[in-house]
Amino acid sequence: MYRFPTANIRNLPYDESCKWPPSDVSNITVDGTYDIAICVRLSRDFILDNQPKKYLLSDLFNVSEVNETVTFNNLPYLPREIWKKVKYPRIYDTYPQDVPMKEIVANIKAGRPVSYLPKYNFPITILETSKSVCSEGTEHDLVIIVKNAIYSTTVRSEFRDYMKNQSHMHPEIKVGYVFSVGLPRSHGGRQFIRAGHPVNLTGPAGDMLEHYVGKENELMETIKNEIVMYDDILLGDYEDTYFNLSWKTVTNLRWLSAFCDKIRNDFFMIIDDDHRMNLSAILEFKKSTPTSDLRTFIHGKIGFHDAAWRSPLGKWYLSYNEVPWNVMSPYPRGMSQLIGADIVDDMAIASAYTRYNYINEDVFLGLIARKLGITLKNVNNMYEHGDYLKHMKDKKSAMVALKAYFS
């Protein structure tokens, strides 16, 4: 085996352990941790893909320049006037890497060699995972990943209390959940540099970073105690900040893919820790939705024509270098998604071929869906942030909403 700086790569001859998902979790176990970089076997004639792919300008924009070419890296520097003539959704296909994704995914799942080196297969390690959720011998009717920050001890406690209450109300549903967290930020507090701009992360996320500066050991002791007491922590080795949510998302996809039962479960839920789910509504949704849709779609609150946030003062800031177009590819909003069991492996693999440093995690999911041809389906009673206030008198209960809705 040999390693590229950004990937877990193996060359010929055939090695049955080099595929994704792994045949057994033991294949990715290293000294009690789990290496979730996608293992890729490269063909002898693999394409390093060092040169940016060129596109005809007229293929991406309604212009008359027939022979002029452009690369993704050139797009941010085109006159903004030309973007009025952009061809949606064709332009989204230029997002790196533009490779035959479905073919690559099929080959990696089968352990066959591929012709393209994954540029975004960064080393990621799961340091701790639950022994009672998505572990050998465990069975659940619903598996939930809660996107949570390592600093948010009180939030985890409140969520556990809520889930205990939901379980009492619905003993017929066996629910397993984990809190997906990373490591404490080592320095910098709430101050970041985004695309060359200084950013002051406001709100609770920034407050927590500031409060725990220099207290990394204290935080790790807290997490170790929670692991022993509750066994509900999924700990990745990335720095846990708002701007690393895409790293958290990749970790979540690969954990679901490598560890969880995709036969018993038709879908998996991912949810922000400031939102809650209604198990009654989830049951109703599951009964009323075709199984094939549950297993192959991403369900959630879908953003169909969202504009890029261009102010560097906001935490949703996207630079033109990161996303040169002004209207996002359709994507499932970040507060919660239901991801089909039949597509989670494909998404885990595609994440190694889709740039995520650094982009909003929900926009990233939308781009993966685009590359794989995955259907995004809007669920009307999944409410984002303050949306629930418009629906307090609705007869149909919320399936997902901000925690205040359920208070």
Short mmCIF file of C-alpha atoms in Angstrom, two decimals:
data_model
loop_
_atom_site.label_atom_id
_atom_site.label_comp_id
_atom_site.label_asym_id
_atom_site.label_seq_id
_atom_site.Cartn_x
_atom_site.Cartn_y
_atom_site.Cartn_z
CA MET A 1 0.00 0.00 0.00
CA TYR A 2 1.15 3.55 -0.63
CA ARG A 3 -0.38 6.83 0.51
CA PHE A 4 -0.99 10.12 -1.22
CA PRO A 5 -1.14 13.19 1.04
CA THR A 6 -4.91 13.43 0.64
CA ALA A 7 -6.02 9.87 0.22
CA ASN A 8 -6.04 6.26 1.27
CA ILE A 9 -4.90 4.71 -2.01
CA ARG A 10 -3.83 1.20 -2.91
CA ASN A 11 -2.40 -0.06 -6.16
CA LEU A 12 -2.74 -3.42 -7.83
CA PRO A 13 -2.87 -6.38 -7.18
CA TYR A 14 -6.39 -6.86 -5.85
CA ASP A 15 -6.90 -6.37 -2.13
CA GLU A 16 -10.41 -7.30 -0.98
CA SER A 17 -10.16 -5.02 2.05
CA CYS A 18 -9.74 -1.94 -0.17
CA LYS A 19 -13.30 -0.93 -1.01
CA TRP A 20 -16.08 1.16 0.45
CA PRO A 21 -18.01 0.49 2.55
CA PRO A 22 -15.57 -1.85 4.28
CA SER A 23 -16.65 -5.49 4.45
CA ASP A 24 -16.02 -5.33 8.18
CA VAL A 25 -15.29 -2.47 10.56
CA SER A 26 -12.08 -4.28 11.53
CA ASN A 27 -10.73 -3.36 8.08
CA ILE A 28 -10.66 0.32 9.06
CA THR A 29 -9.62 -0.13 12.70
CA VAL A 30 -6.24 1.35 13.61
CA ASP A 31 -5.11 1.24 17.25
CA GLY A 32 -8.66 1.44 18.57
CA THR A 33 -9.69 4.25 16.21
CA TYR A 34 -11.29 4.13 12.75
CA ASP A 35 -9.69 5.40 9.54
CA ILE A 36 -12.62 6.58 7.42
CA ALA A 37 -10.66 7.89 4.45
CA ILE A 38 -12.10 6.07 1.44
CA CYS A 39 -9.81 3.25 0.33
CA VAL A 40 -9.33 3.60 -3.43
CA ARG A 41 -7.57 1.22 -5.82
CA LEU A 42 -6.13 3.14 -8.76
CA SER A 43 -5.84 1.62 -12.22
CA ARG A 44 -2.39 1.53 -13.80
CA ASP A 45 -3.41 4.29 -16.20
CA PHE A 46 -5.08 6.48 -13.56
CA ILE A 47 -5.56 10.17 -14.26
CA LEU A 48 -3.86 12.42 -11.72
CA ASP A 49 -6.18 15.20 -12.94
CA ASN A 50 -3.69 17.93 -12.12
CA GLN A 51 -4.80 20.14 -14.99
CA PRO A 52 -8.15 21.92 -14.49
CA LYS A 53 -10.89 20.66 -16.76
CA LYS A 54 -11.72 23.00 -19.61
CA TYR A 55 -15.25 23.85 -20.75
CA LEU A 56 -16.51 25.73 -23.74
CA LEU A 57 -17.74 29.09 -22.54
CA SER A 58 -20.81 28.64 -24.74
CA ASP A 59 -21.55 25.36 -22.94
CA LEU A 60 -21.90 27.19 -19.62
CA PHE A 61 -23.25 30.57 -20.73
CA ASN A 62 -25.61 31.82 -23.44
CA VAL A 63 -22.86 33.58 -25.38
CA SER A 64 -21.67 33.58 -28.98
CA GLU A 65 -17.96 32.89 -28.29
CA VAL A 66 -17.96 29.37 -29.71
CA ASN A 67 -14.32 28.38 -29.22
CA GLU A 68 -13.40 30.20 -26.00
CA THR A 69 -12.73 27.90 -23.04
CA VAL A 70 -12.85 28.36 -19.28
CA THR A 71 -12.02 26.31 -16.16
CA PHE A 72 -13.73 26.29 -12.77
CA ASN A 73 -10.81 28.28 -11.38
CA ASN A 74 -11.37 30.95 -14.04
CA LEU A 75 -15.08 31.35 -13.32
CA PRO A 76 -14.74 33.77 -10.35
CA TYR A 77 -12.79 36.19 -12.55
CA LEU A 78 -15.30 36.41 -15.38
CA PRO A 79 -17.16 39.74 -15.58
CA ARG A 80 -20.20 39.57 -13.31
CA GLU A 81 -22.31 40.76 -16.25
CA ILE A 82 -21.84 37.41 -17.99
CA TRP A 83 -23.45 35.61 -15.05
CA LYS A 84 -26.81 36.96 -16.19
CA LYS A 85 -26.40 34.54 -19.10
CA VAL A 86 -25.33 31.49 -17.09
CA LYS A 87 -26.90 28.14 -17.89
CA TYR A 88 -28.46 26.63 -14.77
CA PRO A 89 -28.17 23.81 -13.78
CA ARG A 90 -25.32 22.99 -16.22
CA ILE A 91 -22.90 25.31 -14.41
CA TYR A 92 -23.12 23.19 -11.23
CA ASP A 93 -21.41 20.30 -13.00
CA THR A 94 -18.14 22.24 -13.03
CA TYR A 95 -17.84 22.05 -9.24
CA PRO A 96 -14.69 20.02 -8.45
CA GLN A 97 -14.26 17.24 -9.19
CA ASP A 98 -16.12 16.89 -12.46
CA VAL A 99 -15.60 13.16 -12.94
CA PRO A 100 -17.82 10.19 -13.96
CA MET A 101 -19.11 9.92 -10.40
CA LYS A 102 -21.60 7.06 -10.74
CA GLU A 103 -19.03 4.86 -12.48
CA ILE A 104 -16.39 5.66 -9.86
CA VAL A 105 -18.80 4.93 -7.01
CA ALA A 106 -19.82 1.58 -8.48
CA ASN A 107 -16.18 0.54 -8.90
CA ILE A 108 -15.11 1.55 -5.39
CA LYS A 109 -18.09 -0.29 -3.88
CA ALA A 110 -17.02 -3.41 -5.77
CA GLY A 111 -13.32 -3.01 -4.90
CA ARG A 112 -12.41 -2.42 -8.54
CA PRO A 113 -9.73 0.07 -9.63
CA VAL A 114 -10.72 3.56 -10.72
CA SER A 115 -9.09 5.98 -13.13
CA TYR A 116 -9.42 9.17 -11.09
CA LEU A 117 -7.53 10.11 -7.95
CA PRO A 118 -9.89 11.61 -5.32
CA LYS A 119 -8.65 15.11 -4.49
CA TYR A 120 -10.72 15.54 -1.33
CA ASN A 121 -10.12 12.23 0.42
CA PHE A 122 -8.52 13.97 3.38
CA PRO A 123 -7.44 11.86 6.36
CA ILE A 124 -10.33 11.63 8.82
CA THR A 125 -10.36 9.42 11.91
CA ILE A 126 -13.20 8.48 14.22
CA LEU A 127 -11.66 8.49 17.68
CA GLU A 128 -14.72 7.22 19.56
CA THR A 129 -18.05 5.74 18.56
CA SER A 130 -21.03 4.28 20.37
CA LYS A 131 -21.09 0.61 21.34
CA SER A 132 -24.88 0.66 21.61
CA VAL A 133 -25.82 2.41 18.33
CA CYS A 134 -24.79 1.05 14.92
CA SER A 135 -22.55 -1.50 16.58
CA GLU A 136 -22.46 -5.27 16.15
CA GLY A 137 -25.53 -6.91 17.65
CA THR A 138 -27.57 -3.68 17.95
CA GLU A 139 -30.88 -3.05 16.19
CA HIS A 140 -32.84 0.19 15.86
CA ASP A 141 -35.93 1.31 13.98
CA LEU A 142 -34.49 4.80 13.60
CA VAL A 143 -30.90 6.04 13.84
CA ILE A 144 -30.35 9.75 14.43
CA ILE A 145 -27.13 11.75 14.22
CA VAL A 146 -27.29 14.99 16.21
CA LYS A 147 -24.93 17.66 14.90
CA ASN A 148 -23.48 19.05 18.09
CA ALA A 149 -20.41 21.00 19.21
CA ILE A 150 -18.05 19.49 21.77
CA TYR A 151 -18.52 22.64 23.89
CA SER A 152 -22.31 22.22 24.19
CA THR A 153 -22.60 20.00 27.27
CA THR A 154 -25.91 21.50 28.42
CA VAL A 155 -27.43 21.12 24.95
CA ARG A 156 -26.60 17.40 24.95
CA SER A 157 -28.19 16.99 28.36
CA GLU A 158 -31.39 18.72 27.21
CA PHE A 159 -31.53 16.59 24.07
CA ARG A 160 -31.14 13.39 26.09
CA ASP A 161 -34.04 14.43 28.32
CA TYR A 162 -36.19 15.11 25.26
CA MET A 163 -35.38 11.73 23.73
CA LYS A 164 -36.12 9.98 27.02
CA ASN A 165 -39.57 11.58 26.97
CA GLN A 166 -40.14 10.63 23.32
CA SER A 167 -39.15 7.03 24.07
CA HIS A 168 -41.66 6.86 26.93
CA MET A 169 -44.37 8.16 24.58
CA HIS A 170 -43.41 5.72 21.81
CA PRO A 171 -42.03 2.51 23.34
CA GLU A 172 -42.83 0.71 20.08
CA ILE A 173 -40.01 2.59 18.29
CA LYS A 174 -36.46 1.69 19.16
CA VAL A 175 -34.42 4.84 18.50
CA GLY A 176 -30.65 5.10 18.60
CA TYR A 177 -28.90 8.46 18.51
CA VAL A 178 -25.37 9.82 18.71
CA PHE A 179 -23.96 13.31 19.11
CA SER A 180 -21.46 14.04 16.35
CA VAL A 181 -18.64 16.19 17.74
CA GLY A 182 -15.06 17.12 16.88
CA LEU A 183 -12.06 18.25 18.89
CA PRO A 184 -11.72 21.58 20.74
CA ARG A 185 -10.23 24.45 18.80
CA SER A 186 -6.62 24.85 19.89
CA HIS A 187 -6.35 28.62 19.41
CA GLY A 188 -8.13 31.62 17.92
CA GLY A 189 -11.36 31.61 19.89
CA ARG A 190 -14.15 33.17 17.81
CA GLN A 191 -11.77 34.81 15.30
CA PHE A 192 -11.43 33.26 11.82
CA ILE A 193 -10.06 34.16 8.42
CA ARG A 194 -12.47 33.33 5.61
CA ALA A 195 -11.18 33.78 2.05
CA GLY A 196 -8.79 36.44 3.31
CA HIS A 197 -11.42 38.26 5.38
CA PRO A 198 -11.37 38.39 9.21
CA VAL A 199 -14.62 36.99 10.61
CA ASN A 200 -15.87 37.33 14.17
CA LEU A 201 -18.17 34.36 14.82
CA THR A 202 -21.09 35.78 16.80
CA GLY A 203 -23.81 34.07 18.81
CA PRO A 204 -23.60 30.99 21.03
CA ALA A 205 -21.17 29.21 18.69
CA GLY A 206 -18.66 32.04 19.01
CA ASP A 207 -19.34 32.53 22.73
CA MET A 208 -18.49 28.90 23.45
CA LEU A 209 -15.26 29.05 21.45
CA GLU A 210 -14.22 32.15 23.38
CA HIS A 211 -15.18 30.69 26.76
CA TYR A 212 -13.16 27.50 26.31
CA VAL A 213 -9.93 29.04 25.02
CA GLY A 214 -7.14 27.26 26.91
CA LYS A 215 -9.56 24.73 28.44
CA GLU A 216 -9.13 21.93 25.89
CA ASN A 217 -8.15 19.34 28.51
CA GLU A 218 -11.20 20.20 30.61
CA LEU A 219 -13.45 19.68 27.59
CA MET A 220 -11.87 16.36 26.71
CA GLU A 221 -12.36 15.12 30.27
CA THR A 222 -16.03 16.08 30.04
CA ILE A 223 -16.44 14.18 26.79
CA LYS A 224 -14.63 11.12 28.15
CA ASN A 225 -17.00 11.09 31.13
CA GLU A 226 -20.04 11.35 28.84
CA ILE A 227 -18.73 8.50 26.70
CA VAL A 228 -18.54 6.27 29.78
CA MET A 229 -21.87 7.43 31.19
CA TYR A 230 -24.06 7.65 28.07
CA ASP A 231 -22.23 5.88 25.23
CA ASP A 232 -23.72 8.31 22.71
CA ILE A 233 -20.71 10.23 21.37
CA LEU A 234 -19.32 10.07 17.83
CA LEU A 235 -15.96 11.84 18.10
CA GLY A 236 -14.06 12.87 14.97
CA ASP A 237 -10.53 14.22 14.82
CA TYR A 238 -11.38 17.50 13.03
CA GLU A 239 -11.47 20.88 14.80
CA ASP A 240 -15.05 21.45 15.96
CA THR A 241 -16.14 24.88 14.70
CA TYR A 242 -19.03 26.26 12.68
CA PHE A 243 -16.80 26.55 9.62
CA ASN A 244 -15.90 22.86 9.80
CA LEU A 245 -19.49 21.60 9.56
CA SER A 246 -18.67 20.11 6.16
CA TRP A 247 -15.99 17.96 7.86
CA LYS A 248 -18.59 16.88 10.41
CA THR A 249 -20.97 16.03 7.56
CA VAL A 250 -18.38 13.87 5.78
CA THR A 251 -17.67 12.09 9.08
CA ASN A 252 -21.40 11.49 9.56
CA LEU A 253 -21.90 10.06 6.08
CA ARG A 254 -18.97 7.69 6.41
CA TRP A 255 -19.98 6.56 9.89
CA LEU A 256 -23.50 5.76 8.66
CA SER A 257 -22.04 3.97 5.65
CA ALA A 258 -19.43 1.91 7.52
CA PHE A 259 -21.20 1.19 10.81
CA CYS A 260 -24.99 1.23 10.39
CA ASP A 261 -27.53 -1.38 9.25
CA LYS A 262 -28.76 -0.33 5.80
CA ILE A 263 -31.08 -3.31 5.45
CA ARG A 264 -33.20 -2.88 8.58
CA ASN A 265 -33.24 0.93 8.26
CA ASP A 266 -34.84 2.60 5.23
CA PHE A 267 -33.34 5.99 6.08
CA PHE A 268 -31.21 7.82 8.62
CA MET A 269 -31.89 11.17 10.24
CA ILE A 270 -29.40 14.00 10.75
CA ILE A 271 -30.55 16.94 12.86
CA ASP A 272 -29.15 20.12 14.41
CA ASP A 273 -28.99 20.09 18.20
CA ASP A 274 -31.26 23.16 18.50
CA HIS A 275 -34.06 21.34 16.65
CA ARG A 276 -36.20 18.40 17.71
CA MET A 277 -38.09 15.64 15.94
CA ASN A 278 -41.60 14.31 16.53
CA LEU A 279 -41.56 10.50 16.48
CA SER A 280 -45.33 10.33 15.82
CA ALA A 281 -44.92 12.47 12.72
CA ILE A 282 -41.92 10.43 11.58
CA LEU A 283 -43.99 7.24 11.86
CA GLU A 284 -46.78 8.85 9.85
CA PHE A 285 -44.28 10.04 7.25
CA LYS A 286 -42.74 6.59 6.98
CA LYS A 287 -46.13 4.91 6.51
CA SER A 288 -47.27 7.40 3.86
CA THR A 289 -44.06 7.45 1.79
CA PRO A 290 -43.16 4.69 -0.69
CA THR A 291 -40.29 2.57 0.60
CA SER A 292 -38.35 3.13 -2.63
CA ASP A 293 -38.48 6.90 -2.00
CA LEU A 294 -37.43 6.52 1.63
CA ARG A 295 -34.42 4.47 0.58
CA THR A 296 -33.22 6.53 -2.41
CA PHE A 297 -34.19 10.18 -1.76
CA ILE A 298 -32.95 12.92 0.52
CA HIS A 299 -35.99 14.34 2.33
CA GLY A 300 -35.97 17.67 4.12
CA LYS A 301 -36.68 21.36 3.68
CA ILE A 302 -35.26 21.94 0.22
CA GLY A 303 -33.77 25.25 -0.83
CA PHE A 304 -34.50 25.49 -4.56
CA HIS A 305 -33.35 28.99 -5.51
CA ASP A 306 -31.25 30.23 -2.60
CA ALA A 307 -28.79 33.02 -3.30
CA ALA A 308 -25.15 32.91 -2.23
CA TRP A 309 -24.36 35.04 0.82
CA ARG A 310 -21.58 37.37 -0.32
CA SER A 311 -20.96 39.52 2.76
CA PRO A 312 -17.77 38.36 4.53
CA LEU A 313 -19.29 39.62 7.80
CA GLY A 314 -21.83 36.76 7.89
CA LYS A 315 -21.16 33.17 8.93
CA TRP A 316 -22.89 31.95 5.74
CA TYR A 317 -20.37 33.82 3.59
CA LEU A 318 -19.37 32.14 0.34
CA SER A 319 -16.61 33.71 -1.71
CA TYR A 320 -16.69 33.71 -5.51
CA ASN A 321 -13.68 31.38 -5.45
CA GLU A 322 -15.66 28.87 -3.40
CA VAL A 323 -18.92 29.17 -5.34
CA PRO A 324 -18.77 31.48 -8.38
CA TRP A 325 -22.48 31.29 -9.27
CA ASN A 326 -25.12 33.33 -7.46
CA VAL A 327 -27.92 30.76 -7.19
CA MET A 328 -27.23 27.56 -5.31
CA SER A 329 -27.88 24.10 -6.66
CA PRO A 330 -30.98 22.75 -4.85
CA TYR A 331 -29.97 21.46 -1.43
CA PRO A 332 -31.50 20.16 1.83
CA ARG A 333 -31.38 22.91 4.45
CA GLY A 334 -28.99 22.18 7.28
CA MET A 335 -31.38 21.83 10.22
CA SER A 336 -32.29 18.22 9.30
CA GLN A 337 -32.19 15.65 6.53
CA LEU A 338 -33.51 12.14 6.05
CA ILE A 339 -30.97 10.25 3.94
CA GLY A 340 -32.01 7.06 2.19
CA ALA A 341 -30.22 3.87 3.20
CA ASP A 342 -29.55 2.94 -0.44
CA ILE A 343 -27.69 6.18 -1.20
CA VAL A 344 -25.59 6.72 1.92
CA ASP A 345 -22.70 4.58 0.62
CA ASP A 346 -22.69 6.49 -2.66
CA MET A 347 -22.67 9.83 -0.84
CA ALA A 348 -19.85 8.72 1.46
CA ILE A 349 -17.71 7.83 -1.55
CA ALA A 350 -18.69 10.92 -3.55
CA SER A 351 -17.58 13.11 -0.63
CA ALA A 352 -13.97 12.15 -1.47
CA TYR A 353 -14.48 13.55 -4.97
CA THR A 354 -16.37 16.72 -3.99
CA ARG A 355 -14.59 19.77 -2.59
CA TYR A 356 -15.74 20.59 0.92
CA ASN A 357 -12.96 22.79 2.26
CA TYR A 358 -14.70 25.11 3.00
CA ILE A 359 -18.33 25.32 2.02
CA ASN A 360 -21.63 25.30 3.89
CA GLU A 361 -22.41 21.68 4.72
CA ASP A 362 -25.95 21.75 3.34
CA VAL A 363 -24.84 23.32 0.05
CA PHE A 364 -22.19 20.58 -0.08
CA LEU A 365 -24.90 17.90 0.27
CA GLY A 366 -26.81 19.49 -2.59
CA LEU A 367 -23.76 19.35 -4.85
CA ILE A 368 -23.19 15.68 -4.01
CA ALA A 369 -26.85 14.99 -4.80
CA ARG A 370 -26.42 16.75 -8.14
CA LYS A 371 -23.34 14.69 -9.02
CA LEU A 372 -25.09 11.43 -8.13
CA GLY A 373 -28.51 12.27 -9.57
CA ILE A 374 -30.19 11.91 -6.16
CA THR A 375 -33.74 13.24 -5.81
CA LEU A 376 -34.32 15.93 -3.18
CA LYS A 377 -37.87 15.88 -1.81
CA ASN A 378 -39.38 18.71 0.23
CA VAL A 379 -41.24 17.76 3.42
CA ASN A 380 -43.74 20.48 4.29
CA ASN A 381 -43.77 19.89 8.06
CA MET A 382 -40.01 20.02 8.52
CA TYR A 383 -39.54 23.58 9.78
CA GLU A 384 -36.28 25.51 9.83
CA HIS A 385 -35.51 27.91 12.68
CA GLY A 386 -38.42 30.36 13.09
CA ASP A 387 -40.60 28.83 10.36
CA TYR A 388 -42.65 27.00 12.99
CA LEU A 389 -44.20 30.31 14.11
CA LYS A 390 -46.18 30.40 10.85
CA HIS A 391 -47.60 26.93 11.52
CA MET A 392 -48.60 26.95 15.19
CA LYS A 393 -52.29 26.56 14.27
CA ASP A 394 -51.77 23.91 11.60
CA LYS A 395 -53.64 20.65 12.12
CA LYS A 396 -50.62 18.68 10.97
CA SER A 397 -47.91 18.49 13.63
CA ALA A 398 -44.32 19.40 12.85
CA MET A 399 -42.01 16.49 12.11
CA VAL A 400 -38.94 18.66 12.74
CA ALA A 401 -38.85 22.12 14.29
CA LEU A 402 -36.84 24.37 16.55
CA LYS A 403 -36.96 23.06 20.13
CA ALA A 404 -39.17 25.99 21.20
CA TYR A 405 -42.01 24.51 19.11
CA PHE A 406 -42.11 21.45 21.36
CA SER A 407 -41.83 23.37 24.64
#
